[in-house]
Tab-separated table of C-alpha atoms (C1' of nucleotides) in Angstrom:
chain	number	residue	atom	x	y	z
A	230	MET	CA	97.694	131.270	58.027
A	231	ARG	CA	100.632	132.196	60.210
A	232	ILE	CA	104.030	130.632	59.818
A	233	LEU	CA	107.014	130.974	62.122
A	234	ILE	CA	110.470	130.447	60.619
A	235	ILE	CA	113.369	129.784	62.962
A	236	GLU	CA	116.553	129.881	60.903
A	237	ASP	CA	119.912	131.559	61.425
A	238	GLU	CA	121.185	131.877	57.844
A	239	PRO	CA	119.858	135.204	56.534
A	240	GLY	CA	119.950	134.014	52.917
A	241	ILE	CA	117.660	131.068	53.439
A	242	LEU	CA	115.494	133.065	55.827
A	243	ASN	CA	114.764	135.807	53.321
A	244	PHE	CA	114.276	133.345	50.511
A	245	LEU	CA	111.664	131.524	52.548
A	246	ARG	CA	109.998	134.650	53.828
A	247	GLN	CA	109.583	136.130	50.367
A	248	GLY	CA	108.331	132.947	48.835
A	249	LEU	CA	105.815	132.278	51.586
A	250	GLU	CA	104.562	135.841	51.729
A	251	GLU	CA	103.942	135.657	47.991
A	252	GLU	CA	101.771	132.670	48.755
A	253	SER	CA	99.936	134.998	51.156
A	254	TYR	CA	101.090	133.406	54.360
A	255	SER	CA	101.735	135.690	57.307
A	256	VAL	CA	105.373	135.130	58.242
A	257	ASP	CA	107.264	135.796	61.474
A	258	THR	CA	110.942	135.003	61.828
A	259	ALA	CA	113.517	134.342	64.500
A	260	ALA	CA	117.264	134.086	63.960
A	261	ASN	CA	118.080	131.851	66.908
A	262	GLY	CA	116.567	129.098	68.959
A	263	LEU	CA	115.798	131.077	72.075
A	264	ASP	CA	113.912	133.856	70.318
A	265	GLY	CA	112.121	131.299	68.208
A	266	LEU	CA	111.061	129.302	71.219
A	267	GLU	CA	109.694	132.378	72.926
A	268	MET	CA	107.721	133.365	69.879
A	269	ALA	CA	106.362	129.867	69.414
A	270	LEU	CA	105.224	129.841	73.011
A	271	ALA	CA	103.725	133.299	72.914
A	272	GLU	CA	101.880	133.245	69.611
A	273	ALA	CA	99.523	130.858	67.912
A	274	TYR	CA	101.124	129.752	64.651
A	275	ASP	CA	99.773	127.276	62.171
A	276	VAL	CA	103.147	125.878	61.177
A	277	VAL	CA	106.702	126.234	62.452
A	278	LEU	CA	109.675	125.782	60.143
A	279	LEU	CA	112.625	124.911	62.295
A	280	ASP	CA	116.281	124.753	61.320
A	281	TRP	CA	118.176	121.786	62.723
A	282	MET	CA	121.400	123.632	63.431
A	283	LEU	CA	120.882	126.806	65.423
A	284	PRO	CA	123.172	128.940	67.553
A	285	GLY	CA	122.335	128.835	71.231
A	286	LYS	CA	119.511	126.373	71.519
A	287	SER	CA	119.411	123.571	68.955
A	288	GLY	CA	116.400	122.907	66.792
A	289	VAL	CA	115.649	119.639	68.518
A	290	GLU	CA	115.681	121.316	71.893
A	291	VAL	CA	113.364	124.041	70.677
A	292	CYS	CA	111.037	121.440	69.235
A	293	ARG	CA	111.005	119.427	72.409
A	294	GLU	CA	110.249	122.428	74.547
A	295	ILE	CA	107.458	123.586	72.304
A	296	ARG	CA	105.849	120.182	72.718
A	297	ARG	CA	106.500	120.157	76.399
A	298	ALA	CA	104.576	123.388	76.660
A	299	GLY	CA	101.620	121.514	75.230
A	300	ILE	CA	101.658	123.309	71.900
A	301	LYS	CA	100.642	121.102	69.014
A	302	THR	CA	101.473	123.343	66.096
A	303	PRO	CA	102.933	121.251	63.258
A	304	ILE	CA	106.714	121.519	63.161
A	305	ILE	CA	108.738	120.880	60.019
A	306	PHE	CA	112.478	120.469	60.374
A	307	LEU	CA	114.808	121.985	57.800
A	308	THR	CA	118.143	120.268	57.834
A	309	ALA	CA	121.241	119.466	55.905
A	310	ARG	CA	121.647	116.177	57.660
A	311	ASP	CA	120.329	113.172	55.951
A	312	THR	CA	120.504	110.051	58.021
A	313	VAL	CA	117.786	107.796	59.299
A	314	GLN	CA	119.051	108.355	62.829
A	315	ASP	CA	118.412	112.034	62.689
A	316	THR	CA	115.013	111.664	61.135
A	317	VAL	CA	113.885	109.411	63.909
A	318	PHE	CA	115.427	111.700	66.473
A	319	GLY	CA	113.699	114.743	65.095
A	320	LEU	CA	110.331	113.062	64.880
A	321	GLN	CA	110.730	111.713	68.360
A	322	ALA	CA	111.339	115.229	69.566
A	323	GLY	CA	107.835	115.969	68.415
A	324	ALA	CA	108.316	117.141	64.850
A	325	ASN	CA	105.753	116.309	62.194
A	326	ASP	CA	107.921	116.357	59.093
A	327	TYR	CA	111.459	116.730	57.957
A	328	ILE	CA	112.903	118.292	54.823
A	329	LYS	CA	116.535	118.024	53.863
A	330	LYS	CA	118.425	120.917	52.327
A	331	PRO	CA	118.682	121.744	49.554
A	332	PHE	CA	114.968	121.445	48.968
A	333	SER	CA	112.746	122.769	46.241
A	334	PHE	CA	110.381	125.503	47.307
A	335	GLU	CA	107.564	123.582	45.646
A	336	GLU	CA	108.232	120.630	47.881
A	337	LEU	CA	108.223	122.798	50.970
A	338	LEU	CA	104.906	124.356	50.006
A	339	GLU	CA	103.464	120.924	49.470
A	340	ARG	CA	104.584	119.721	52.856
A	341	ILE	CA	103.252	122.811	54.582
A	342	LYS	CA	99.892	122.212	52.951
A	343	VAL	CA	99.918	118.624	54.143
A	344	GLN	CA	100.423	119.818	57.686
A	345	LEU	CA	97.685	122.411	57.364
A	346	ARG	CA	95.276	119.868	55.991
A	347	PRO	CA	92.799	119.043	58.747
A	348	HIS	CA	93.989	115.486	59.184
A	349	SER	CA	92.304	113.035	61.482
A	350	GLY	CA	94.498	113.505	64.512
A	351	GLU	CA	94.116	117.235	64.700
A	352	GLN	CA	91.510	118.614	66.971
A	353	ILE	CA	89.420	121.210	65.213
A	354	GLU	CA	86.382	120.981	67.407
A	355	PHE	CA	86.219	121.946	71.034
A	356	ARG	CA	83.462	121.232	73.487
A	357	LEU	CA	82.601	123.026	76.660
A	358	GLY	CA	79.462	121.759	78.276
A	359	PRO	CA	76.631	122.312	75.818
A	360	ILE	CA	78.843	124.504	73.637
A	361	VAL	CA	80.590	123.241	70.525
A	362	VAL	CA	83.232	125.322	68.788
A	363	ASP	CA	84.377	124.485	65.283
A	364	ILE	CA	87.649	126.275	64.744
A	365	GLN	CA	87.883	125.654	61.027
A	366	SER	CA	84.450	126.803	60.000
A	367	HIS	CA	84.575	129.498	62.646
A	368	GLN	CA	81.200	128.505	64.055
A	369	VAL	CA	79.868	128.164	67.558
A	370	PHE	CA	76.838	126.153	68.591
A	371	ARG	CA	74.878	125.719	71.747
A	372	ASP	CA	72.417	122.842	71.632
A	373	SER	CA	72.788	122.810	67.842
A	374	GLN	CA	71.720	126.437	67.763
A	375	GLU	CA	74.315	128.633	66.114
A	376	ILE	CA	75.695	131.564	68.057
A	377	LYS	CA	77.238	134.396	66.092
A	378	LEU	CA	80.439	135.707	67.561
A	379	THR	CA	82.615	138.548	66.409
A	380	GLN	CA	86.260	138.045	65.479
A	381	LYS	CA	87.596	139.009	68.879
A	382	GLU	CA	84.961	137.100	70.780
A	383	PHE	CA	85.816	134.009	68.794
A	384	GLY	CA	89.534	134.540	69.263
A	385	LEU	CA	89.121	134.840	72.994
A	386	LEU	CA	86.914	131.764	73.212
A	387	GLU	CA	89.345	129.776	71.080
A	388	PHE	CA	92.248	130.753	73.293
A	389	LEU	CA	90.387	129.786	76.441
A	390	LEU	CA	89.449	126.450	74.918
A	391	ARG	CA	92.951	125.686	73.693
A	392	ASN	CA	93.909	126.052	77.326
A	393	LYS	CA	90.815	124.369	78.676
A	394	GLY	CA	91.237	123.426	82.314
A	395	LYS	CA	94.171	125.780	82.757
A	396	VAL	CA	94.028	129.270	84.130
A	397	CYS	CA	94.740	131.865	81.458
A	398	ARG	CA	96.510	134.907	82.821
A	399	ARG	CA	95.392	138.266	81.541
A	400	THR	CA	98.829	139.009	80.146
A	401	ARG	CA	98.826	135.763	78.166
A	402	ILE	CA	95.372	136.485	76.825
A	403	ILE	CA	96.238	140.018	75.810
A	404	GLU	CA	99.388	138.715	74.127
A	405	SER	CA	97.762	135.900	72.252
A	406	VAL	CA	94.424	137.346	71.303
A	407	TRP	CA	95.240	141.053	71.071
A	408	ASP	CA	98.901	140.774	70.138
A	409	ILE	CA	99.891	143.354	72.736
A	410	HIS	CA	103.291	142.601	74.230
A	411	PHE	CA	103.793	145.519	76.555
A	412	GLU	CA	102.148	146.772	79.687
A	413	TYR	CA	98.428	146.868	79.258
A	414	ASN	CA	96.007	148.791	81.438
A	415	THR	CA	92.702	148.308	79.744
A	416	GLY	CA	89.515	146.512	80.473
A	417	VAL	CA	88.984	144.988	77.051
A	418	ILE	CA	89.244	141.444	78.258
A	419	ASP	CA	86.512	141.984	80.812
A	420	VAL	CA	84.270	143.501	78.186
A	421	TYR	CA	84.702	140.540	75.875
A	422	ILE	CA	84.384	137.973	78.610
A	423	ASN	CA	81.178	139.651	79.557
A	424	SER	CA	79.949	139.615	75.991
A	425	LEU	CA	80.959	135.961	75.571
A	426	ARG	CA	79.148	134.877	78.695
A	427	LYS	CA	76.091	136.749	77.569
A	428	LYS	CA	76.047	135.323	74.051
A	429	LEU	CA	76.793	131.803	75.232
A	430	GLY	CA	74.020	132.094	77.783
A	431	LEU	CA	76.203	131.300	80.787
A	432	THR	CA	74.724	131.897	84.188
A	433	LYS	CA	76.044	131.820	87.731
A	434	GLU	CA	75.178	128.145	87.936
A	435	GLU	CA	76.535	127.381	84.479
A	436	ASP	CA	79.835	129.196	84.716
A	437	TYR	CA	81.928	127.303	82.205
A	438	ILE	CA	84.097	130.408	82.030
A	439	GLN	CA	85.198	131.231	85.520
A	440	THR	CA	87.145	134.251	86.646
A	441	ILE	CA	90.212	133.842	88.795
A	442	ARG	CA	90.405	137.113	90.605
A	443	GLY	CA	93.706	138.887	90.209
A	444	VAL	CA	94.915	136.366	87.643
A	445	GLY	CA	92.639	135.754	84.709
A	446	TYR	CA	90.029	133.314	83.495
A	447	ILE	CA	89.584	129.588	83.037
A	448	ALA	CA	87.307	127.582	80.784
A	449	LYS	CA	86.418	124.216	82.214
A	450	GLU	CA	83.706	121.647	82.619
A	451	ILE	CA	81.779	122.030	85.818
B	124	MET	CA	114.334	108.373	91.360
B	125	ARG	CA	111.167	106.321	90.977
B	126	ILE	CA	110.111	104.833	87.668
B	127	LEU	CA	106.823	103.156	86.845
B	128	ILE	CA	106.796	100.654	83.989
B	129	ILE	CA	103.464	99.705	82.453
B	130	GLU	CA	104.086	96.809	80.073
B	131	ASP	CA	102.331	93.521	79.507
B	132	GLU	CA	105.088	91.409	78.004
B	133	PRO	CA	106.921	89.781	80.929
B	134	GLY	CA	110.138	89.464	78.958
B	135	ILE	CA	110.499	93.136	78.216
B	136	LEU	CA	109.243	94.043	81.660
B	137	ASN	CA	111.912	92.060	83.462
B	138	PHE	CA	114.593	93.194	81.094
B	139	LEU	CA	113.723	96.807	81.815
B	140	ARG	CA	113.326	96.322	85.525
B	141	GLN	CA	116.706	94.661	85.906
B	142	GLY	CA	118.497	97.181	83.774
B	143	LEU	CA	116.978	100.172	85.523
B	144	GLU	CA	117.499	98.751	88.988
B	145	GLU	CA	121.157	98.223	88.133
B	146	GLU	CA	121.238	101.925	87.371
B	147	SER	CA	119.853	102.371	90.898
B	148	TYR	CA	116.415	103.525	89.923
B	149	SER	CA	113.535	102.430	92.103
B	150	VAL	CA	111.180	100.513	89.824
B	151	ASP	CA	107.486	99.676	90.155
B	152	THR	CA	105.656	97.692	87.511
B	153	ALA	CA	102.152	97.078	86.251
B	154	ALA	CA	101.128	94.437	83.725
B	155	ASN	CA	98.025	96.154	82.381
B	156	GLY	CA	96.665	99.605	81.779
B	157	LEU	CA	94.184	99.725	84.621
B	158	ASP	CA	96.658	98.751	87.324
B	159	GLY	CA	99.208	101.085	85.830
B	160	LEU	CA	96.822	103.985	85.824
B	161	GLU	CA	95.912	103.413	89.440
B	162	MET	CA	99.534	103.308	90.475
B	163	ALA	CA	100.388	106.407	88.505
B	164	LEU	CA	97.555	108.243	90.198
B	165	ALA	CA	98.358	106.997	93.670
B	166	GLU	CA	102.125	107.401	93.819
B	167	ALA	CA	104.546	110.145	92.865
B	168	TYR	CA	106.828	108.825	90.123
B	169	ASP	CA	109.551	110.701	88.326
B	170	VAL	CA	109.072	108.957	84.999
B	171	VAL	CA	106.489	106.588	83.542
B	172	LEU	CA	107.406	104.109	80.803
B	173	LEU	CA	104.224	103.196	79.026
B	174	ASP	CA	103.657	100.458	76.463
B	175	TRP	CA	101.564	101.477	73.489
B	176	MET	CA	99.648	98.202	73.199
B	177	LEU	CA	98.136	97.058	76.449
B	178	PRO	CA	95.346	94.644	77.308
B	179	GLY	CA	92.245	96.322	78.705
B	180	LYS	CA	93.087	100.015	78.619
B	181	SER	CA	95.384	101.176	75.843
B	182	GLY	CA	98.531	103.143	76.476
B	183	VAL	CA	97.141	106.285	74.911
B	184	GLU	CA	94.079	106.102	77.132
B	185	VAL	CA	96.206	105.637	80.215
B	186	CYS	CA	98.364	108.580	79.179
B	187	ARG	CA	95.370	110.763	78.576
B	188	GLU	CA	93.840	109.927	81.935
B	189	ILE	CA	97.048	110.545	83.814
B	190	ARG	CA	97.178	114.005	82.279
B	191	ARG	CA	93.511	114.551	82.954
B	192	ALA	CA	94.196	113.936	86.633
B	193	GLY	CA	96.580	116.860	86.502
B	194	ILE	CA	99.745	114.802	86.894
B	195	LYS	CA	102.687	116.135	84.932
B	196	THR	CA	105.106	113.250	85.391
B	197	PRO	CA	107.091	112.708	82.180
B	198	ILE	CA	105.705	109.816	80.146
B	199	ILE	CA	107.771	107.886	77.621
B	200	PHE	CA	105.940	105.638	75.194
B	201	LEU	CA	107.397	102.270	74.258
B	202	THR	CA	105.970	101.079	71.006
B	203	ALA	CA	106.482	98.853	68.044
B	204	ARG	CA	104.705	101.199	65.716
B	205	ASP	CA	106.765	103.569	63.734
B	206	THR	CA	104.795	106.121	61.802
B	207	VAL	CA	104.617	109.867	61.998
B	208	GLN	CA	100.886	109.647	62.703
B	209	ASP	CA	101.392	107.631	65.816
B	210	THR	CA	104.150	109.867	67.081
B	211	VAL	CA	101.962	112.892	66.792
B	212	PHE	CA	99.035	111.071	68.327
B	213	GLY	CA	101.059	109.926	71.302
B	214	LEU	CA	102.500	113.334	71.936
B	215	GLN	CA	99.083	114.930	71.670
B	216	ALA	CA	97.834	112.570	74.324
B	217	GLY	CA	100.329	114.221	76.626
B	218	ALA	CA	103.407	112.043	76.300
B	219	ASN	CA	106.855	113.583	76.517
B	220	ASP	CA	108.822	111.129	74.422
B	221	TYR	CA	108.454	108.101	72.280
B	222	ILE	CA	110.755	105.158	71.717
B	223	LYS	CA	110.169	102.466	69.154
B	224	LYS	CA	110.928	98.829	69.791
B	225	PRO	CA	113.384	97.339	69.489
B	226	PHE	CA	115.391	100.006	71.232
B	227	SER	CA	118.813	99.924	72.781
B	228	PHE	CA	118.869	100.129	76.532
B	229	GLU	CA	121.472	102.884	76.262
B	230	GLU	CA	119.082	105.009	74.301
B	231	LEU	CA	116.296	104.482	76.802
B	232	LEU	CA	118.558	105.501	79.653
B	233	GLU	CA	119.537	108.600	77.774
B	234	ARG	CA	115.958	109.588	77.183
B	235	ILE	CA	114.996	108.991	80.782
B	236	LYS	CA	117.828	111.263	81.843
B	237	VAL	CA	116.595	113.944	79.469
B	238	GLN	CA	113.186	113.808	81.089
B	239	LEU	CA	114.654	113.919	84.563
B	240	ARG	CA	116.812	116.907	83.746
B	241	PRO	CA	115.405	119.425	86.153
B	242	HIS	CA	115.801	122.745	84.416
B	243	SER	CA	114.065	121.684	81.246
B	244	GLY	CA	110.897	123.675	81.130
B	245	GLU	CA	111.244	124.898	84.696
B	246	GLN	CA	109.649	123.144	87.594
B	247	ILE	CA	106.086	124.298	87.710
B	248	GLU	CA	104.526	121.745	90.005
B	249	PHE	CA	105.086	121.337	93.708
B	250	ARG	CA	103.835	118.633	96.017
B	251	LEU	CA	103.331	118.785	99.744
B	252	GLY	CA	101.795	115.642	101.111
B	253	PRO	CA	98.382	115.314	99.474
B	254	ILE	CA	98.601	118.844	98.090
B	255	VAL	CA	99.616	119.592	94.520
B	256	VAL	CA	100.384	123.138	93.425
B	257	ASP	CA	100.598	124.040	89.764
B	258	ILE	CA	102.361	127.363	89.567
B	259	GLN	CA	101.751	127.988	85.899
B	260	SER	CA	98.055	127.417	85.840
B	261	HIS	CA	97.696	128.905	89.296
B	262	GLN	CA	95.774	125.951	90.667
B	263	VAL	CA	95.930	124.010	93.903
B	264	PHE	CA	94.600	120.510	94.432
B	265	ARG	CA	94.164	118.270	97.402
B	266	ASP	CA	93.345	114.679	96.474
B	267	SER	CA	92.511	115.939	92.980
B	268	GLN	CA	89.948	118.291	94.501
B	269	GLU	CA	90.572	121.875	93.563
B	270	ILE	CA	91.098	124.408	96.321
B	271	LYS	CA	90.494	128.036	95.493
B	272	LEU	CA	93.086	130.380	96.884
B	273	THR	CA	93.293	134.130	96.651
B	274	GLN	CA	96.243	135.919	95.092
B	275	LYS	CA	98.093	136.461	98.351
B	276	GLU	CA	97.331	133.022	99.716
B	277	PHE	CA	98.729	131.507	96.560
B	278	GLY	CA	101.799	133.738	96.638
B	279	LEU	CA	102.540	132.768	100.207
B	280	LEU	CA	102.076	129.063	99.519
B	281	GLU	CA	104.297	129.301	96.455
B	282	PHE	CA	107.047	130.978	98.445
B	283	LEU	CA	106.901	128.356	101.184
B	284	LEU	CA	107.060	125.571	98.614
B	285	ARG	CA	109.932	127.103	96.691
B	286	ASN	CA	111.757	126.889	99.998
B	287	LYS	CA	110.276	123.554	100.995
B	288	GLY	CA	112.158	122.000	103.891
B	289	LYS	CA	113.836	125.295	104.725
B	290	VAL	CA	112.718	127.718	107.389
B	291	CYS	CA	111.303	130.926	105.939
B	292	ARG	CA	111.922	133.970	108.098
B	293	ARG	CA	109.122	136.470	108.409
B	294	THR	CA	111.233	139.250	106.936
B	295	ARG	CA	112.011	137.115	103.893
B	296	ILE	CA	108.350	136.284	103.443
B	297	ILE	CA	107.231	139.880	103.748
B	298	GLU	CA	109.908	140.892	101.251
B	299	SER	CA	109.122	138.239	98.690
B	300	VAL	CA	105.382	137.974	98.879
B	301	TRP	CA	104.397	141.472	99.976
B	302	ASP	CA	107.314	143.347	98.442
B	303	ILE	CA	107.906	145.290	101.655
B	304	HIS	CA	111.584	145.960	102.160
B	305	PHE	CA	111.579	147.956	105.359
B	306	GLU	CA	110.707	147.178	108.934
B	307	TYR	CA	107.364	145.487	109.153
B	308	ASN	CA	105.132	145.533	112.175
B	309	THR	CA	102.030	143.759	111.038
B	310	GLY	CA	100.366	140.458	111.536
B	311	VAL	CA	99.388	139.834	107.914
B	312	ILE	CA	101.524	136.747	107.573
B	313	ASP	CA	99.858	135.068	110.508
B	314	VAL	CA	96.464	135.863	109.092
B	315	TYR	CA	97.302	134.325	105.747
B	316	ILE	CA	99.065	131.320	107.211
B	317	ASN	CA	95.935	130.738	109.219
B	318	SER	CA	93.753	131.049	106.165
B	319	LEU	CA	96.027	128.727	104.192
B	320	ARG	CA	95.984	126.038	106.835
B	321	LYS	CA	92.232	126.287	106.995
B	322	LYS	CA	91.686	126.071	103.257
B	323	LEU	CA	94.192	123.270	102.798
B	324	GLY	CA	92.560	121.360	105.613
B	325	LEU	CA	95.690	121.028	107.728
B	326	THR	CA	95.265	119.803	111.266
B	327	LYS	CA	97.531	119.472	114.269
B	328	GLU	CA	98.452	115.993	113.110
B	329	GLU	CA	98.846	117.035	109.489
B	330	ASP	CA	100.878	120.171	109.946
B	331	TYR	CA	102.669	120.396	106.625
B	332	ILE	CA	103.114	124.081	107.395
B	333	GLN	CA	104.790	124.375	110.754
B	334	THR	CA	105.393	127.426	112.899
B	335	ILE	CA	108.927	128.154	113.980
B	336	ARG	CA	108.405	130.360	116.962
B	337	GLY	CA	110.286	133.641	116.818
B	338	VAL	CA	111.531	132.973	113.298
B	339	GLY	CA	108.894	132.139	110.747
B	340	TYR	CA	107.338	129.120	109.050
B	341	ILE	CA	108.383	125.991	107.219
B	342	ALA	CA	106.619	123.801	104.700
B	343	LYS	CA	107.792	120.203	104.782
B	344	GLU	CA	106.739	116.619	104.495
B	345	ILE	CA	105.928	115.077	107.827
C	183	DT	C1'	109.688	119.505	138.386
C	184	DC	C1'	106.144	122.717	138.543
C	185	DT	C1'	104.254	127.264	138.236
C	186	DT	C1'	103.985	131.717	136.564
C	187	DC	C1'	104.264	135.281	133.333
C	188	DG	C1'	105.570	137.646	129.283
C	189	DA	C1'	105.904	137.253	124.538
C	190	DT	C1'	104.478	135.330	120.319
C	191	DG	C1'	101.199	133.301	117.330
C	192	DA	C1'	96.121	132.158	116.275
C	193	DT	C1'	91.742	133.657	115.362
C	194	DC	C1'	88.107	136.786	114.344
C	195	DA	C1'	85.554	140.838	112.890
C	196	DG	C1'	85.253	145.131	110.454
C	197	DG	C1'	86.563	148.744	107.466
C	198	DA	C1'	89.501	150.001	103.439
C	199	DT	C1'	90.832	148.817	99.067
C	200	DT	C1'	91.121	146.686	94.883
C	201	DC	C1'	89.199	144.269	91.099
C	202	DG	C1'	85.833	142.708	87.963
C	203	DC	C1'	81.069	143.474	86.016
C	204	DA	C1'	77.879	145.903	83.413
C	205	DT	C1'	76.599	149.420	80.465
C	206	DA	C1'	76.962	153.315	77.514
C	207	DG	C1'	79.037	155.829	74.093
C	208	DG	C1'	82.856	157.197	71.132
C	209	DA	C1'	86.454	155.443	67.743
C	210	DT	C1'	87.615	152.524	64.084
C	211	DT	C1'	87.178	149.649	60.253
C	212	DG	C1'	85.498	147.930	56.004
D	227	DC	C1'	76.723	153.402	57.357
D	228	DA	C1'	76.851	149.511	60.187
D	229	DA	C1'	79.281	146.227	62.650
D	230	DT	C1'	82.849	145.792	65.605
D	231	DC	C1'	86.142	147.234	68.784
D	232	DC	C1'	87.773	149.856	72.581
D	233	DT	C1'	87.545	153.365	76.499
D	234	DA	C1'	85.295	155.251	80.413
D	235	DT	C1'	82.500	155.081	84.478
D	236	DG	C1'	79.898	153.732	88.618
D	237	DC	C1'	78.633	149.939	91.314
D	238	DG	C1'	79.075	145.836	94.015
D	239	DA	C1'	81.622	142.157	95.740
D	240	DA	C1'	85.878	139.676	96.804
D	241	DT	C1'	90.006	140.420	98.895
D	242	DC	C1'	93.228	142.506	101.845
D	243	DC	C1'	94.790	144.518	105.972
D	244	DT	C1'	94.356	146.226	110.731
D	245	DG	C1'	93.616	145.835	115.440
D	246	DA	C1'	91.732	143.620	119.353
D	247	DT	C1'	91.246	139.476	121.927
D	248	DC	C1'	92.233	134.748	122.959
D	249	DA	C1'	95.391	130.677	123.080
D	250	DT	C1'	99.875	128.793	123.418
D	251	DC	C1'	104.685	128.374	124.048
D	252	DG	C1'	108.884	128.659	126.571
D	253	DA	C1'	111.941	130.526	129.865
D	254	DA	C1'	112.835	131.939	134.642
D	255	DG	C1'	112.409	131.202	139.202
D	256	DA	C1'	110.448	128.709	143.232
DNA sequence: TCTTCGATGATCAGGATTCGCATAGGATTG
DNA sequence: CAATCCTATGCGAATCCTGATCATCGAAGA
């Protein structure tokens, strides 16, 4: 499980990082709103911990923009403020929960777990034509027949489905699925797209994964 | 600025309409979800205010369908409910903000302004008559029918639209789209303009892309 | 005002180029 | 050692550009 912490005070940041890493979460951090926003947009996190007061771009702004980008990762605000007004404001900006400082680490852990719990609203199953993808159990079915995918194949398919109906640029794919953030000049994506199409049994007539020449790929209903 | 209000209670509806018209917004209204949806799909609004509870088609459904049609107009939910669950649910359906009743008119105005703020999230959608261009996802629609463009065709169209209403000189086009910074002596632009007009289905009467003889081209509403 | 003519843009066809597909095989990981 | 991941390569097709020809516009002169 990957957690992004956006917090400017180094003390709190390190405290959180250590504690969460001990709980075997994978932690990334950002010390200001702009960096944090970029990371949240570029990577797929499971939870974002977001400080209310940040230099540059405020926490609420960051939150709002993450939501505007269509990213549904649970966001928990960390804040010293403690008024009803602010709570409402934060939640309206798209946050899922709200913890006031000082908080106990136990409480934070608990709230993170609540967000990670596959609650009703969260979509954990994607469909694409006859194909059903269960993110949580990491299984893929076609006509109730299971299809075994490798890690990377699954990651690629998941990314395409999370952006279903939108064109996924190669750079975005390589960033999100392969975690490569510099110039890439490889044909890996093609290889895996090919392998996906083969395993999923997609044909020319059933091209649920279409290629956009010069740009990338798109998963969509026909 | 045009605002669409979808709300079934006449009291609230009139209250909103009056207030917003006093602020010199142009207001259209719908009293149920189905009418509202149709209007949202037919016209280009800058903001949609959407009641959560509607007779016939619920607010969430309307929201979802507006997004499904590829329309990115900001949507603000008006609702009596006030739980975290609902907030998340509404935002997942594609809404941009969420106000709980009773709300102060001041607050609503403020939130509308936030949504109208142009630089937030960068403008990624252009319209030209019946044509909608989504820069981010690299897609072009005419009457919600997708039109497949090649890399260069898309680049040219994007450039024209970023300068919509302004004449684009050939040298500027060749610089921006083809990255050629010296003297050009080719007819590529003409070829691609031709191909664009053909693919977009533009006729003599519907010349959203006009030729300025001796200078260049211009994309504009007729 | 009309005609003519040169220049500019439109259209088309074809060859050059780029890009993605498929496959094989080597590298890596566990 | 086996599954997975990545690189390399040749092939075929989509795309891009060029150049030639046809249509159109607009200005100059009758």
